[in-house]
Coordinates of C-alpha atoms in Angstrom, one line a residue:
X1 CA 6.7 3.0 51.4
X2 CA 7.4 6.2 53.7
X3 CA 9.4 5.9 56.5
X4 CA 7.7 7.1 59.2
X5 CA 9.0 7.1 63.1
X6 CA 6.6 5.7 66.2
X7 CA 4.8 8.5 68.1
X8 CA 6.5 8.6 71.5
X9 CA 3.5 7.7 74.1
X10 CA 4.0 9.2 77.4
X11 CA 5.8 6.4 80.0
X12 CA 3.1 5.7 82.9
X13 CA 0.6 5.8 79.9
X14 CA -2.2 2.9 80.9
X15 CA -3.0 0.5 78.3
X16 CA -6.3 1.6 76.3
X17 CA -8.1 -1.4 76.6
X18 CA -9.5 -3.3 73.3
X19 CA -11.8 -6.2 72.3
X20 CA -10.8 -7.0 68.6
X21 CA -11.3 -10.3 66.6
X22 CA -8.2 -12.8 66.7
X23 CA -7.7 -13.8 62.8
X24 CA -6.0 -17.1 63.7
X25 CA -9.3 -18.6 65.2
X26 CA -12.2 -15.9 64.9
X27 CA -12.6 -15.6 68.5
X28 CA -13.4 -12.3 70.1
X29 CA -10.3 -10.9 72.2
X30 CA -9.5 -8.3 74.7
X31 CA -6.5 -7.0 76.5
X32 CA -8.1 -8.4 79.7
X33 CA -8.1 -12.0 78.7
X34 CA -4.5 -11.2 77.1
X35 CA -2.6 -9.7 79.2
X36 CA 0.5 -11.2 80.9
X37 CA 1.3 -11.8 84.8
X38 CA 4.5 -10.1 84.1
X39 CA 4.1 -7.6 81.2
X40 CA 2.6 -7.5 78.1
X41 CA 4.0 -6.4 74.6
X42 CA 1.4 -5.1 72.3
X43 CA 2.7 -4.7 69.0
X44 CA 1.3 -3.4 65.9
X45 CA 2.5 -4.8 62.9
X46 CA 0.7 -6.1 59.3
X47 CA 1.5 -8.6 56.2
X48 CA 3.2 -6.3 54.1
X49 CA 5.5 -3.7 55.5
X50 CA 9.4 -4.5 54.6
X51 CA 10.2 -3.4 58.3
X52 CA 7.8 -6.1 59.7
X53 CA 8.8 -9.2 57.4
X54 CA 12.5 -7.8 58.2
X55 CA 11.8 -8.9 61.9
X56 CA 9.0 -11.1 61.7
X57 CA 11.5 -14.4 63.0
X58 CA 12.9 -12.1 66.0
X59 CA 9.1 -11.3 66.6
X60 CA 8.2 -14.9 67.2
X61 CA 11.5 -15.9 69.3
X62 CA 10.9 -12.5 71.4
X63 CA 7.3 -14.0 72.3
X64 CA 8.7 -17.8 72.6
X65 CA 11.1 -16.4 74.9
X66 CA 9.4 -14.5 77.3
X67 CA 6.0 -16.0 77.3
X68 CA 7.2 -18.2 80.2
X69 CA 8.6 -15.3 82.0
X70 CA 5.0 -13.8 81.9
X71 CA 5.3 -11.4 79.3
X72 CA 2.3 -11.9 76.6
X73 CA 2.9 -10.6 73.5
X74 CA -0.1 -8.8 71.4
X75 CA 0.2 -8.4 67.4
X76 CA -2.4 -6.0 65.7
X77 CA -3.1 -4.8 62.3
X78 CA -4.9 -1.9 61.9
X79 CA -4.0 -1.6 58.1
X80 CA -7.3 -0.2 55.5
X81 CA -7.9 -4.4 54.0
X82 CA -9.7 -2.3 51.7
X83 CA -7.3 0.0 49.6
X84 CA -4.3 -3.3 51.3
X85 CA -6.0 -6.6 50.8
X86 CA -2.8 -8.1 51.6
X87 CA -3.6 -7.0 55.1
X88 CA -7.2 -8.0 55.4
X89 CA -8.2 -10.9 57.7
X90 CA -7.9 -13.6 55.6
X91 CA -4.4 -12.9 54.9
X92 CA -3.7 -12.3 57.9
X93 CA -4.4 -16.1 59.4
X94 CA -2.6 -16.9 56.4
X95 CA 0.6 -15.2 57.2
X96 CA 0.3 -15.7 61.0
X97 CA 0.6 -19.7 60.2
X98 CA 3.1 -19.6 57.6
X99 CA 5.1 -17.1 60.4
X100 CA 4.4 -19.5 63.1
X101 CA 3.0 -16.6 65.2
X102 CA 2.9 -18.3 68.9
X103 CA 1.0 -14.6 69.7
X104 CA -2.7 -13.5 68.6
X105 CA -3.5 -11.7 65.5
X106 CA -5.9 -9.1 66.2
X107 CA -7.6 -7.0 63.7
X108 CA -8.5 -3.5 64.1
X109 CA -11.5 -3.1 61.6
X110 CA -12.3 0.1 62.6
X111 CA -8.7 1.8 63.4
X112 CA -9.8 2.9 66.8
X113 CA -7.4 0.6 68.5
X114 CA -4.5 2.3 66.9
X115 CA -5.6 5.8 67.7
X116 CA -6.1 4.8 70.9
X117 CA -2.3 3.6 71.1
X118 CA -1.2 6.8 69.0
X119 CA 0.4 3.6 66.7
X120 CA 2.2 5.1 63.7
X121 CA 4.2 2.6 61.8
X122 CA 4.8 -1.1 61.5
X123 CA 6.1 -2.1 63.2
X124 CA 5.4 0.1 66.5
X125 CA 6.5 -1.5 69.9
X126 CA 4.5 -0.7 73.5
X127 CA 5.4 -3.0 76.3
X128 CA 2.7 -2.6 79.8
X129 CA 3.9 -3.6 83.2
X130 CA 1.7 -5.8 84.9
X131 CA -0.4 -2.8 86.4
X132 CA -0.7 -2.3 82.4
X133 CA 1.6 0.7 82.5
X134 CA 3.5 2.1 79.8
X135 CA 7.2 1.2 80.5
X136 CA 8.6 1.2 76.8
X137 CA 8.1 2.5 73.5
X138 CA 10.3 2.5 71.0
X139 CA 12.5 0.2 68.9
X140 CA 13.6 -3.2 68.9
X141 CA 16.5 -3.0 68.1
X142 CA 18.9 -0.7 65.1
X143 CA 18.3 -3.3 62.4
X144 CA 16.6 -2.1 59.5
X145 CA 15.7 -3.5 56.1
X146 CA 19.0 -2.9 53.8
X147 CA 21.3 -1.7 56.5
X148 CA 23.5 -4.6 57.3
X149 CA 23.0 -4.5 61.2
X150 CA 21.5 -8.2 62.6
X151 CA 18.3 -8.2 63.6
X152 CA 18.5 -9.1 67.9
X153 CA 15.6 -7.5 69.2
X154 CA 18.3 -5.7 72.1
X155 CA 16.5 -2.8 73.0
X156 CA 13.2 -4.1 73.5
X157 CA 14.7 -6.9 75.0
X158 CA 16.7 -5.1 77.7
X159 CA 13.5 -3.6 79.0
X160 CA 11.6 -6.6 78.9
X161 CA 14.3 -8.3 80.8
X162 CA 14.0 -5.5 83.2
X163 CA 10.6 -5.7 83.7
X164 CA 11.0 -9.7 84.4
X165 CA 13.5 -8.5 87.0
X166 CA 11.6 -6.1 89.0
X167 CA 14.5 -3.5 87.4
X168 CA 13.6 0.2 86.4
X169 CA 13.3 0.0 82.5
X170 CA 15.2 2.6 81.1
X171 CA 14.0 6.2 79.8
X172 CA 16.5 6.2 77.1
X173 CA 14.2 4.8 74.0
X174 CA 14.5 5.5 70.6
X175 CA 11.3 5.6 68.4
X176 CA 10.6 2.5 66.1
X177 CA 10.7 3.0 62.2
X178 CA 8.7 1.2 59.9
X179 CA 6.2 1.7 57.2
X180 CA 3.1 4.4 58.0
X181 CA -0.1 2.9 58.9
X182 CA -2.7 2.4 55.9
X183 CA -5.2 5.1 57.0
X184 CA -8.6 4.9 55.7

């Protein structure tokens, strides 16, 4: 696995809209249909990556929590299922019920989605503002696999608190860490 660091989108950045296939049930999906009152948290992750099964549990109480605050949360994999079959579609609906994903699974076939988002890792963190503006990228929190801190999703949580709160989200955001994404 090489640890590789989130790109740093620009703050203000508007959301690049998607339609993408939701693994959970097949249905077609956009950003549009998706996106939250509030906010909305679109988050790339996949199956695989020790970084994303690290957090996977904070993941789903982080959308649990907030989804009646108006914040929707967004997961995508963008992942080759060719050369990582662990991260094709079928898998995918697999691991999103056995994780109890309360969010959709969206898959991004074609990678476009990520380049779009300038996604790096997994997993890679960009919460919108209602006006689906960028007000956060970066981590969620300093936990990482092996290093004894507790996963509490505090960083990404402070700014999606702010956001509920009509509060200025702070500037001060450190890039997420995870596992590259598979390429094709």
């Amino acid at each position: 696995m090489a640890l590789t660091p989130s790109n740093m989108l620009p703050l203000g950045t508007k959301a690049p809209s998607f339609t993408l296939v939701d693994t959970k049930n097949g249905q077609q999906k956009s950003l549009a249909n998706l996106k939250g009152d509030s906010g909305t948290l679109v988050l790339f992750i996949c199956n695989h990556c020790p970084f994303v099964i690290h957090v996977n549990e904070q993941l789903v109480a982080l959308a649990n929590d907030y989804a009646s605050k108006g914040i929707n949360c967004i997961a995508i994999s963008s992942n080759d299922a060719v050369n990582y079959p662990q991260d094709g579609p079928d898998a995918m609906q697999q691991h999103a019920k056995d994780n109890h994903y309360p969010f959709p699974y969206l898959y991004d076939e074609t990678q476009d989605v990520a380049k779009a988002y300038d996604a790096a890792c997994t997993p890679d963190f960009f919460l919108f503002d209602a006006e689906l503006s960028l007000a956060y990228a970066g981590q969620l929190d300093n936990s990482r696999p092996g290093n004894g801190i507790p996963v509490t999703g505090n960083d990404l949580r402070a700014a999606m608190d702010a956001l509920v709160n009509n509060e200025v989200v702070s500037t001060t955001q450190k890039p997420s860490m995870g596992c590259n994404i598979k390429w094709k």
